[in-house]
Amino acid sequence: MAVKFGRPLESRVRFAPAEKDAHTARLDLPTRLRRNRRADWARRMLREHTLTTDDLIWPLFAMDGRNARAPVPSMPGVERLSVDQIVREAERAAKLTIPCVALFPYTDPALRDEEGSEALNPDNLVCQAIRAIKKEVPEVGILCDVALDPYTSHGHDGLLHEGEILNDETVQVLVKQALVQAEAGCDIIAPSDMMDGRVGAIRKALDAANFVDVSIMAYAAKYASAFYGPFRDAVGSAKTLSGDKRTYQMDPANTDEALREVALDIEEGADMVMVKPGLPYLDIVSRVKETFGMPTFAYQVSGEYAMIMAAAQNSWLDGERAMLESLIAFKRAGADGVLTYFAPRVAEKLKKA
Ligand code: PBG
């Protein structure tokens, strides 16, 4: 018996003969799948999935100042924006029918401390941006991260004590952060910290404070990923981060554990769940959607964006096509929507088409 790669050949999956299938076998004719692809109209008619502007959540980076924009070098085309400019982009989102923006702060390093206390300042950058958008563009939804990393001097998402990230103590702070953001007018609270039990604690606190209509989108399966690098440049935590996040974010080698994480967050009251990063984790998106049938989102993270942009700038690939192909892949895998830095660009393209 021939044994290759440690497994007997006989045990491998065998496919039906490729040249014929049940329909045409009787006629003794070859099956011609290309018939359905022969013209543009036919391809459009037979297309199984579509991407629309309604599928997009647009992440924006806020910074201090007035009328100011500063490019993020590792994310070509992405800028940090002063609050007035964030409002301009929110208006653009409304025009492009992008339903929701996600807000992240670049916190002045002088305001960062061990406990991330600026996260609880009701007048911090994120809260200012929420109020400004709600005043001028109320029809756009606002999602905010709950996690301490843009506010801590050590760059971690939680409280650090003797080299360890404390769980329950961190959750107490995250609950306060969520309340501060809800008070400012945030529509969707998105805990991205990966502490245990934070979704339930936040839901309880929101309800107790009468924020029953504020939703939770849990970063439910969030992996300890190298693809967050450019984001950490954007929020200014790349240089400060001590060590890595592997004691709280998930091991990229795990699948079943992702389902446990998602199941817990649903039990604890999440309205929507998210998988992050995106493209390298489409198997997780697909399994989560199939298993739970929950509104499921994927985050096409900064490193995924940067890879496509860098290759496009070198003319190594067609950036527009790679953007569209990467985004339809999320729909194919079962995602209900995607957080993506391509949001305005792809929305403009979809509007024109
Ligand atoms: C903060 C947070 C991160 C991202 C979103 N929220 C970074 C991290 O966990 O280190 C990454 C987003 C991106 O890379 O685009 N907890």
mmCIF file of C-alpha atoms and ligand atoms in Angstrom:
data_model
loop_
_atom_site.group_PDB
_atom_site.id
_atom_site.type_symbol
_atom_site.label_atom_id
_atom_site.label_comp_id
_atom_site.label_asym_id
_atom_site.label_seq_id
_atom_site.Cartn_x
_atom_site.Cartn_y
_atom_site.Cartn_z
ATOM 1 C CA MET A 1 0.000 0.000 0.000
ATOM 2 C CA ALA A 2 1.401 3.403 -0.988
ATOM 3 C CA VAL A 3 1.787 5.671 2.005
ATOM 4 C CA LYS A 4 2.487 9.353 1.367
ATOM 5 C CA PHE A 5 2.764 12.119 3.938
ATOM 6 C CA GLY A 6 2.016 9.544 6.658
ATOM 7 C CA ARG A 7 -1.483 8.758 5.439
ATOM 8 C CA PRO A 8 -2.666 5.936 3.164
ATOM 9 C CA LEU A 9 -3.854 7.270 -0.196
ATOM 10 C CA GLU A 10 -7.146 5.415 0.129
ATOM 11 C CA SER A 11 -8.224 7.486 3.114
ATOM 12 C CA ARG A 12 -8.112 10.798 1.296
ATOM 13 C CA VAL A 13 -11.249 12.477 0.053
ATOM 14 C CA ARG A 14 -12.049 11.545 -3.525
ATOM 15 C CA PHE A 15 -13.904 13.925 -5.783
ATOM 16 C CA ALA A 16 -16.515 12.904 -8.322
ATOM 17 C CA PRO A 17 -15.166 12.782 -11.877
ATOM 18 C CA ALA A 18 -14.682 16.406 -12.838
ATOM 19 C CA GLU A 19 -15.786 16.194 -16.450
ATOM 20 C CA LYS A 20 -19.325 15.038 -15.756
ATOM 21 C CA ASP A 21 -21.986 15.535 -13.127
ATOM 22 C CA ALA A 22 -25.354 13.923 -12.525
ATOM 23 C CA HIS A 23 -27.286 16.190 -14.895
ATOM 24 C CA THR A 24 -25.184 15.729 -17.976
ATOM 25 C CA ALA A 25 -23.841 12.265 -17.322
ATOM 26 C CA ARG A 26 -27.045 10.743 -18.678
ATOM 27 C CA LEU A 27 -26.692 12.731 -21.889
ATOM 28 C CA ASP A 28 -23.058 11.807 -22.072
ATOM 29 C CA LEU A 29 -22.144 15.494 -22.429
ATOM 30 C CA PRO A 30 -19.458 17.424 -20.600
ATOM 31 C CA THR A 31 -20.612 19.803 -17.880
ATOM 32 C CA ARG A 32 -19.714 23.332 -18.896
ATOM 33 C CA LEU A 33 -19.611 25.616 -15.868
ATOM 34 C CA ARG A 34 -18.138 28.328 -18.041
ATOM 35 C CA ARG A 35 -21.529 28.802 -19.742
ATOM 36 C CA ASN A 36 -22.646 30.782 -16.679
ATOM 37 C CA ARG A 37 -19.609 33.032 -16.824
ATOM 38 C CA ARG A 38 -19.551 33.908 -20.484
ATOM 39 C CA ALA A 39 -20.818 37.503 -20.288
ATOM 40 C CA ASP A 40 -20.962 40.320 -17.795
ATOM 41 C CA TRP A 41 -24.770 40.232 -17.601
ATOM 42 C CA ALA A 42 -24.685 36.513 -16.825
ATOM 43 C CA ARG A 43 -22.027 36.882 -14.165
ATOM 44 C CA ARG A 44 -24.040 39.626 -12.511
ATOM 45 C CA MET A 45 -27.243 37.620 -12.696
ATOM 46 C CA LEU A 46 -25.626 34.575 -11.102
ATOM 47 C CA ARG A 47 -23.613 36.389 -8.463
ATOM 48 C CA GLU A 48 -24.211 34.838 -5.032
ATOM 49 C CA HIS A 49 -23.021 37.663 -2.776
ATOM 50 C CA THR A 50 -23.010 41.441 -2.985
ATOM 51 C CA LEU A 51 -21.185 44.153 -1.138
ATOM 52 C CA THR A 52 -23.114 47.331 -0.397
ATOM 53 C CA THR A 53 -22.315 50.522 1.501
ATOM 54 C CA ASP A 54 -24.579 49.203 4.276
ATOM 55 C CA ASP A 55 -21.947 46.566 5.026
ATOM 56 C CA LEU A 56 -19.347 49.118 6.084
ATOM 57 C CA ILE A 57 -18.147 50.484 9.408
ATOM 58 C CA TRP A 58 -15.515 53.203 9.011
ATOM 59 C CA PRO A 59 -12.800 53.500 11.719
ATOM 60 C CA LEU A 60 -11.574 57.081 12.346
ATOM 61 C CA PHE A 61 -8.673 58.361 14.475
ATOM 62 C CA ALA A 62 -9.184 61.497 16.573
ATOM 63 C CA MET A 63 -6.461 63.873 17.741
ATOM 64 C CA ASP A 64 -6.199 67.271 19.413
ATOM 65 C CA GLY A 65 -6.223 70.540 17.482
ATOM 66 C CA ARG A 66 -8.401 72.468 15.094
ATOM 67 C CA ASN A 67 -8.673 72.000 11.375
ATOM 68 C CA ALA A 68 -5.794 69.523 11.593
ATOM 69 C CA ARG A 69 -4.989 66.315 9.749
ATOM 70 C CA ALA A 70 -1.886 64.170 10.164
ATOM 71 C CA PRO A 71 -1.131 61.205 7.930
ATOM 72 C CA VAL A 72 -0.431 57.799 9.493
ATOM 73 C CA PRO A 73 2.667 56.698 7.532
ATOM 74 C CA SER A 74 2.045 52.955 7.900
ATOM 75 C CA MET A 75 -1.549 53.373 6.676
ATOM 76 C CA PRO A 76 -1.371 55.290 3.376
ATOM 77 C CA GLY A 77 -4.558 57.318 2.880
ATOM 78 C CA VAL A 78 -5.494 57.259 6.580
ATOM 79 C CA GLU A 79 -5.110 60.365 8.753
ATOM 80 C CA ARG A 80 -5.523 61.339 12.362
ATOM 81 C CA LEU A 81 -8.141 64.077 12.500
ATOM 82 C CA SER A 82 -9.040 66.894 14.844
ATOM 83 C CA VAL A 83 -12.635 66.694 16.062
ATOM 84 C CA ASP A 84 -13.960 69.240 13.545
ATOM 85 C CA GLN A 85 -12.428 67.149 10.750
ATOM 86 C CA ILE A 86 -13.929 63.968 12.199
ATOM 87 C CA VAL A 87 -17.291 65.664 11.798
ATOM 88 C CA ARG A 88 -16.470 66.380 8.125
ATOM 89 C CA GLU A 89 -15.740 62.667 7.635
ATOM 90 C CA ALA A 90 -18.953 61.712 9.419
ATOM 91 C CA GLU A 91 -20.808 63.947 6.964
ATOM 92 C CA ARG A 92 -19.025 62.143 4.166
ATOM 93 C CA ALA A 93 -20.097 58.821 5.697
ATOM 94 C CA ALA A 94 -23.711 60.035 5.708
ATOM 95 C CA LYS A 95 -23.501 61.114 2.049
ATOM 96 C CA LEU A 96 -21.982 57.780 1.103
ATOM 97 C CA THR A 97 -24.640 55.924 3.149
ATOM 98 C CA ILE A 98 -22.004 54.292 5.352
ATOM 99 C CA PRO A 99 -24.144 53.463 8.393
ATOM 100 C CA CYS A 100 -21.596 53.704 11.171
ATOM 101 C CA VAL A 101 -18.199 55.105 12.159
ATOM 102 C CA ALA A 102 -15.828 53.712 14.811
ATOM 103 C CA LEU A 103 -13.829 56.188 16.889
ATOM 104 C CA PHE A 104 -10.278 55.762 18.225
ATOM 105 C CA PRO A 105 -8.187 58.423 19.973
ATOM 106 C CA TYR A 106 -4.587 59.474 19.641
ATOM 107 C CA THR A 107 -4.145 60.539 23.251
ATOM 108 C CA ASP A 108 -1.532 63.149 24.109
ATOM 109 C CA PRO A 109 1.350 61.123 25.650
ATOM 110 C CA ALA A 110 1.348 63.550 28.607
ATOM 111 C CA LEU A 111 -2.178 62.337 29.461
ATOM 112 C CA ARG A 112 -1.265 58.636 29.454
ATOM 113 C CA ASP A 113 -0.715 56.985 32.808
ATOM 114 C CA GLU A 114 -0.467 53.549 34.427
ATOM 115 C CA GLU A 115 -4.250 53.295 34.938
ATOM 116 C CA GLY A 116 -5.374 54.865 31.677
ATOM 117 C CA SER A 117 -7.383 57.397 33.651
ATOM 118 C CA GLU A 118 -7.989 59.627 30.616
ATOM 119 C CA ALA A 119 -10.387 56.881 29.420
ATOM 120 C CA LEU A 120 -12.766 58.016 32.167
ATOM 121 C CA ASN A 121 -12.571 61.714 31.366
ATOM 122 C CA PRO A 122 -16.045 62.696 30.069
ATOM 123 C CA ASP A 123 -14.330 65.326 27.957
ATOM 124 C CA ASN A 124 -11.671 63.104 26.371
ATOM 125 C CA LEU A 125 -11.172 63.101 22.602
ATOM 126 C CA VAL A 126 -13.571 60.253 21.928
ATOM 127 C CA CYS A 127 -16.362 61.864 23.958
ATOM 128 C CA GLN A 128 -15.781 65.216 22.246
ATOM 129 C CA ALA A 129 -15.985 63.502 18.865
ATOM 130 C CA ILE A 130 -19.157 61.617 19.801
ATOM 131 C CA ARG A 131 -20.924 64.789 20.911
ATOM 132 C CA ALA A 132 -19.801 66.750 17.843
ATOM 133 C CA ILE A 133 -20.971 64.032 15.436
ATOM 134 C CA LYS A 134 -24.277 63.546 17.262
ATOM 135 C CA LYS A 135 -24.938 67.284 17.052
ATOM 136 C CA GLU A 136 -24.161 67.694 13.364
ATOM 137 C CA VAL A 137 -24.703 64.282 11.764
ATOM 138 C CA PRO A 138 -27.122 62.427 14.047
ATOM 139 C CA GLU A 139 -28.093 59.945 11.335
ATOM 140 C CA VAL A 140 -24.690 58.220 11.475
ATOM 141 C CA GLY A 141 -24.180 55.455 14.046
ATOM 142 C CA ILE A 142 -21.192 55.659 16.379
ATOM 143 C CA LEU A 143 -19.210 52.705 17.697
ATOM 144 C CA CYS A 144 -16.538 53.096 20.394
ATOM 145 C CA ASP A 145 -13.859 50.734 21.595
ATOM 146 C CA VAL A 146 -13.788 49.897 25.262
ATOM 147 C CA ALA A 147 -10.181 49.119 26.224
ATOM 148 C CA LEU A 148 -7.435 51.098 27.911
ATOM 149 C CA ASP A 149 -4.559 50.821 25.423
ATOM 150 C CA PRO A 150 -4.835 54.309 23.867
ATOM 151 C CA TYR A 151 -4.715 55.751 27.399
ATOM 152 C CA THR A 152 -2.118 53.706 29.294
ATOM 153 C CA SER A 153 1.577 54.538 29.505
ATOM 154 C CA HIS A 154 2.386 50.826 29.025
ATOM 155 C CA GLY A 155 0.098 50.357 25.994
ATOM 156 C CA HIS A 156 -1.885 47.438 27.435
ATOM 157 C CA ASP A 157 -5.665 47.135 27.303
ATOM 158 C CA GLY A 158 -5.939 46.563 31.053
ATOM 159 C CA LEU A 159 -4.386 47.379 34.403
ATOM 160 C CA LEU A 160 -0.844 46.093 34.752
ATOM 161 C CA HIS A 161 0.418 44.841 38.098
ATOM 162 C CA GLU A 162 3.866 43.267 38.464
ATOM 163 C CA GLY A 163 3.888 42.223 34.833
ATOM 164 C CA GLU A 164 0.366 40.801 34.880
ATOM 165 C CA ILE A 165 -2.846 42.171 33.387
ATOM 166 C CA LEU A 166 -5.449 42.143 36.152
ATOM 167 C CA ASN A 167 -8.827 40.859 34.996
ATOM 168 C CA ASP A 168 -11.561 41.833 37.430
ATOM 169 C CA GLU A 169 -10.016 45.149 38.408
ATOM 170 C CA THR A 170 -9.756 46.031 34.704
ATOM 171 C CA VAL A 171 -13.399 45.097 34.124
ATOM 172 C CA GLN A 172 -14.459 47.608 36.764
ATOM 173 C CA VAL A 173 -12.624 50.377 34.902
ATOM 174 C CA LEU A 174 -13.993 49.255 31.533
ATOM 175 C CA VAL A 175 -17.527 49.469 32.907
ATOM 176 C CA LYS A 176 -16.876 53.100 33.851
ATOM 177 C CA GLN A 177 -15.355 53.801 30.437
ATOM 178 C CA ALA A 178 -18.451 52.337 28.745
ATOM 179 C CA LEU A 179 -20.744 54.521 30.867
ATOM 180 C CA VAL A 180 -18.748 57.646 30.042
ATOM 181 C CA GLN A 181 -19.047 56.877 26.319
ATOM 182 C CA ALA A 182 -22.758 56.046 26.567
ATOM 183 C CA GLU A 183 -23.353 59.301 28.427
ATOM 184 C CA ALA A 184 -21.635 61.180 25.567
ATOM 185 C CA GLY A 185 -24.021 59.562 23.076
ATOM 186 C CA CYS A 186 -22.238 56.471 21.754
ATOM 187 C CA ASP A 187 -24.619 54.003 20.049
ATOM 188 C CA ILE A 188 -22.517 50.831 20.126
ATOM 189 C CA ILE A 189 -20.092 49.923 22.891
ATOM 190 C CA ALA A 190 -17.404 47.606 21.548
ATOM 191 C CA PRO A 191 -15.264 45.969 24.240
ATOM 192 C CA SER A 192 -11.972 45.096 22.532
ATOM 193 C CA ASP A 193 -9.957 44.258 25.629
ATOM 194 C CA MET A 194 -10.577 40.487 25.900
ATOM 195 C CA MET A 195 -10.935 40.457 29.687
ATOM 196 C CA ASP A 196 -13.224 37.689 30.967
ATOM 197 C CA GLY A 197 -16.696 38.761 32.020
ATOM 198 C CA ARG A 198 -16.594 42.298 30.683
ATOM 199 C CA VAL A 199 -19.601 42.044 28.375
ATOM 200 C CA GLY A 200 -21.942 40.975 31.190
ATOM 201 C CA ALA A 201 -20.598 43.608 33.555
ATOM 202 C CA ILE A 202 -20.988 46.361 30.955
ATOM 203 C CA ARG A 203 -24.522 45.235 29.988
ATOM 204 C CA LYS A 204 -25.633 45.267 33.621
ATOM 205 C CA ALA A 205 -24.174 48.712 34.234
ATOM 206 C CA LEU A 206 -25.671 50.157 31.039
ATOM 207 C CA ASP A 207 -29.116 48.859 31.952
ATOM 208 C CA ALA A 208 -28.831 50.088 35.531
ATOM 209 C CA ALA A 209 -27.969 53.551 34.223
ATOM 210 C CA ASN A 210 -30.945 53.492 31.846
ATOM 211 C CA PHE A 211 -28.866 53.059 28.698
ATOM 212 C CA VAL A 212 -31.042 50.127 27.640
ATOM 213 C CA ASP A 213 -30.846 51.164 23.976
ATOM 214 C CA VAL A 214 -27.065 51.291 23.825
ATOM 215 C CA SER A 215 -25.863 48.176 21.973
ATOM 216 C CA ILE A 216 -22.837 46.006 22.563
ATOM 217 C CA MET A 217 -20.725 44.666 19.732
ATOM 218 C CA ALA A 218 -18.246 42.340 21.398
ATOM 219 C CA TYR A 219 -14.803 41.869 19.967
ATOM 220 C CA ALA A 220 -15.609 38.265 20.818
ATOM 221 C CA ALA A 221 -12.870 36.352 19.039
ATOM 222 C CA LYS A 222 -9.918 38.677 18.998
ATOM 223 C CA TYR A 223 -6.515 37.192 18.330
ATOM 224 C CA ALA A 224 -3.048 38.269 19.470
ATOM 225 C CA SER A 225 -2.049 39.369 15.993
ATOM 226 C CA ALA A 226 0.929 40.933 14.249
ATOM 227 C CA PHE A 227 -1.542 42.626 11.909
ATOM 228 C CA TYR A 228 -2.408 45.353 14.465
ATOM 229 C CA GLY A 229 0.989 47.038 14.015
ATOM 230 C CA PRO A 230 -0.084 50.089 11.966
ATOM 231 C CA PHE A 231 -3.085 50.715 14.267
ATOM 232 C CA ARG A 232 -0.701 50.972 17.201
ATOM 233 C CA ASP A 233 1.225 53.622 15.233
ATOM 234 C CA ALA A 234 -2.034 55.480 14.653
ATOM 235 C CA VAL A 235 -3.063 55.577 18.330
ATOM 236 C CA GLY A 236 0.531 55.981 19.473
ATOM 237 C CA SER A 237 0.812 52.805 21.522
ATOM 238 C CA ALA A 238 3.378 50.999 19.336
ATOM 239 C CA LYS A 239 6.408 52.502 21.058
ATOM 240 C CA THR A 240 5.006 52.322 24.563
ATOM 241 C CA LEU A 241 3.689 48.734 24.480
ATOM 242 C CA SER A 242 5.665 46.598 26.882
ATOM 243 C CA GLY A 243 5.658 42.920 25.945
ATOM 244 C CA ASP A 244 2.716 41.482 24.028
ATOM 245 C CA LYS A 245 -0.984 40.786 24.564
ATOM 246 C CA ARG A 246 -0.903 37.010 24.486
ATOM 247 C CA THR A 247 -2.219 36.525 28.020
ATOM 248 C CA TYR A 248 -5.556 38.060 27.038
ATOM 249 C CA GLN A 249 -5.904 38.010 23.250
ATOM 250 C CA MET A 250 -6.366 34.596 21.615
ATOM 251 C CA ASP A 251 -3.761 32.220 20.244
ATOM 252 C CA PRO A 252 -3.906 32.302 16.401
ATOM 253 C CA ALA A 253 -3.767 28.498 16.420
ATOM 254 C CA ASN A 254 -7.209 28.075 18.030
ATOM 255 C CA THR A 255 -10.677 27.616 16.562
ATOM 256 C CA ASP A 256 -12.856 25.841 19.152
ATOM 257 C CA GLU A 257 -11.793 28.386 21.738
ATOM 258 C CA ALA A 258 -13.194 31.141 19.501
ATOM 259 C CA LEU A 259 -16.608 29.477 19.663
ATOM 260 C CA ARG A 260 -16.410 29.384 23.465
ATOM 261 C CA GLU A 261 -15.498 33.078 23.554
ATOM 262 C CA VAL A 262 -18.400 33.960 21.263
ATOM 263 C CA ALA A 263 -20.869 31.762 23.176
ATOM 264 C CA LEU A 264 -19.936 33.477 26.446
ATOM 265 C CA ASP A 265 -20.281 36.980 25.026
ATOM 266 C CA ILE A 266 -23.721 36.119 23.631
ATOM 267 C CA GLU A 267 -24.787 34.713 27.001
ATOM 268 C CA GLU A 268 -23.528 37.854 28.680
ATOM 269 C CA GLY A 269 -25.684 40.053 26.462
ATOM 270 C CA ALA A 270 -23.749 40.958 23.305
ATOM 271 C CA ASP A 271 -26.069 42.171 20.524
ATOM 272 C CA MET A 272 -23.466 41.604 17.822
ATOM 273 C CA VAL A 273 -20.187 39.756 17.717
ATOM 274 C CA MET A 274 -16.951 40.427 15.909
ATOM 275 C CA VAL A 275 -14.010 38.394 14.680
ATOM 276 C CA LYS A 276 -10.640 40.084 14.394
ATOM 277 C CA PRO A 277 -8.390 40.194 12.327
ATOM 278 C CA GLY A 278 -10.356 39.568 9.150
ATOM 279 C CA LEU A 279 -8.977 37.804 6.091
ATOM 280 C CA PRO A 280 -6.572 35.465 7.922
ATOM 281 C CA TYR A 281 -9.512 34.379 10.120
ATOM 282 C CA LEU A 282 -12.344 33.841 7.613
ATOM 283 C CA ASP A 283 -12.696 30.258 8.835
ATOM 284 C CA ILE A 284 -13.615 31.676 12.248
ATOM 285 C CA VAL A 285 -16.108 34.137 10.731
ATOM 286 C CA SER A 286 -17.753 31.307 8.843
ATOM 287 C CA ARG A 287 -17.917 28.966 11.829
ATOM 288 C CA VAL A 288 -19.215 31.674 14.170
ATOM 289 C CA LYS A 289 -21.967 32.714 11.747
ATOM 290 C CA GLU A 290 -22.986 29.133 11.092
ATOM 291 C CA THR A 291 -22.949 28.120 14.749
ATOM 292 C CA PHE A 292 -24.752 31.081 16.328
ATOM 293 C CA GLY A 293 -26.628 32.879 13.542
ATOM 294 C CA MET A 294 -25.801 36.142 15.319
ATOM 295 C CA PRO A 295 -25.101 39.462 13.602
ATOM 296 C CA THR A 296 -21.436 38.796 12.884
ATOM 297 C CA PHE A 297 -18.843 41.383 11.931
ATOM 298 C CA ALA A 298 -15.232 41.125 10.868
ATOM 299 C CA TYR A 299 -12.484 43.694 11.327
ATOM 300 C CA GLN A 300 -10.213 44.077 8.326
ATOM 301 C CA VAL A 301 -7.426 45.409 10.507
ATOM 302 C CA SER A 302 -4.724 47.977 9.892
ATOM 303 C CA GLY A 303 -2.068 45.465 8.789
ATOM 304 C CA GLU A 304 -4.389 43.938 6.206
ATOM 305 C CA TYR A 305 -5.114 47.414 4.858
ATOM 306 C CA ALA A 306 -1.411 48.329 4.886
ATOM 307 C CA MET A 307 -0.419 45.185 2.966
ATOM 308 C CA ILE A 308 -2.827 45.900 0.124
ATOM 309 C CA MET A 309 -1.928 49.593 0.011
ATOM 310 C CA ALA A 310 1.820 48.944 0.065
ATOM 311 C CA ALA A 311 1.623 46.394 -2.724
ATOM 312 C CA ALA A 312 -0.617 48.706 -4.760
ATOM 313 C CA GLN A 313 1.795 51.627 -4.318
ATOM 314 C CA ASN A 314 4.536 49.437 -5.740
ATOM 315 C CA SER A 315 2.247 48.463 -8.642
ATOM 316 C CA TRP A 316 2.574 44.870 -7.490
ATOM 317 C CA LEU A 317 -1.169 44.470 -7.594
ATOM 318 C CA ASP A 318 -4.247 46.413 -8.611
ATOM 319 C CA GLY A 319 -5.280 48.086 -5.348
ATOM 320 C CA GLU A 320 -8.906 48.747 -6.317
ATOM 321 C CA ARG A 321 -9.526 45.177 -7.338
ATOM 322 C CA ALA A 322 -7.707 43.747 -4.322
ATOM 323 C CA MET A 323 -9.840 45.990 -2.081
ATOM 324 C CA LEU A 324 -13.101 44.783 -3.627
ATOM 325 C CA GLU A 325 -12.018 41.151 -3.678
ATOM 326 C CA SER A 326 -10.955 41.243 -0.033
ATOM 327 C CA LEU A 327 -14.286 42.766 0.997
ATOM 328 C CA ILE A 328 -16.510 40.375 -0.941
ATOM 329 C CA ALA A 329 -14.592 37.544 0.753
ATOM 330 C CA PHE A 330 -16.067 38.662 4.086
ATOM 331 C CA LYS A 331 -19.588 38.505 2.674
ATOM 332 C CA ARG A 332 -18.920 35.071 1.212
ATOM 333 C CA ALA A 333 -17.722 33.841 4.608
ATOM 334 C CA GLY A 334 -21.010 34.991 6.156
ATOM 335 C CA ALA A 335 -20.125 38.340 7.723
ATOM 336 C CA ASP A 336 -22.961 40.853 8.082
ATOM 337 C CA GLY A 337 -20.529 43.736 7.865
ATOM 338 C CA VAL A 338 -16.890 44.768 7.932
ATOM 339 C CA LEU A 339 -14.917 47.370 9.822
ATOM 340 C CA THR A 340 -12.524 48.615 7.170
ATOM 341 C CA TYR A 341 -10.241 51.562 6.465
ATOM 342 C CA PHE A 342 -11.287 51.189 2.826
ATOM 343 C CA ALA A 343 -14.850 52.237 3.757
ATOM 344 C CA PRO A 344 -14.969 55.672 2.069
ATOM 345 C CA ARG A 345 -13.059 54.526 -0.991
ATOM 346 C CA VAL A 346 -15.119 51.427 -1.584
ATOM 347 C CA ALA A 347 -18.353 53.327 -0.863
ATOM 348 C CA GLU A 348 -17.467 55.895 -3.510
ATOM 349 C CA LYS A 349 -16.819 53.114 -5.969
ATOM 350 C CA LEU A 350 -20.069 51.335 -5.134
ATOM 351 C CA LYS A 351 -22.032 54.584 -5.475
ATOM 352 C CA LYS A 352 -20.605 55.201 -8.935
ATOM 353 C CA ALA A 353 -21.260 51.677 -10.160
HETATM 354 C C1 PBG B 1 -7.420 48.091 21.037
HETATM 355 C C2 PBG B 1 -7.619 47.770 19.600
HETATM 356 C C3 PBG B 1 -6.678 47.309 18.681
HETATM 357 C C4 PBG B 1 -7.312 47.311 17.448
HETATM 358 C C5 PBG B 1 -8.628 47.728 17.639
HETATM 359 N N1 PBG B 1 -8.809 48.000 18.989
HETATM 360 C C6 PBG B 1 -5.240 46.972 18.834
HETATM 361 C C7 PBG B 1 -4.817 45.963 19.793
HETATM 362 O O1 PBG B 1 -5.620 45.192 20.340
HETATM 363 O O2 PBG B 1 -3.618 45.930 20.056
HETATM 364 C C8 PBG B 1 -6.668 46.948 16.151
HETATM 365 C C9 PBG B 1 -7.303 47.510 14.922
HETATM 366 C C10 PBG B 1 -6.446 47.495 13.712
HETATM 367 O O3 PBG B 1 -5.333 46.949 13.697
HETATM 368 O O4 PBG B 1 -6.890 48.049 12.703
HETATM 369 N N2 PBG B 1 -7.698 47.088 21.948
#
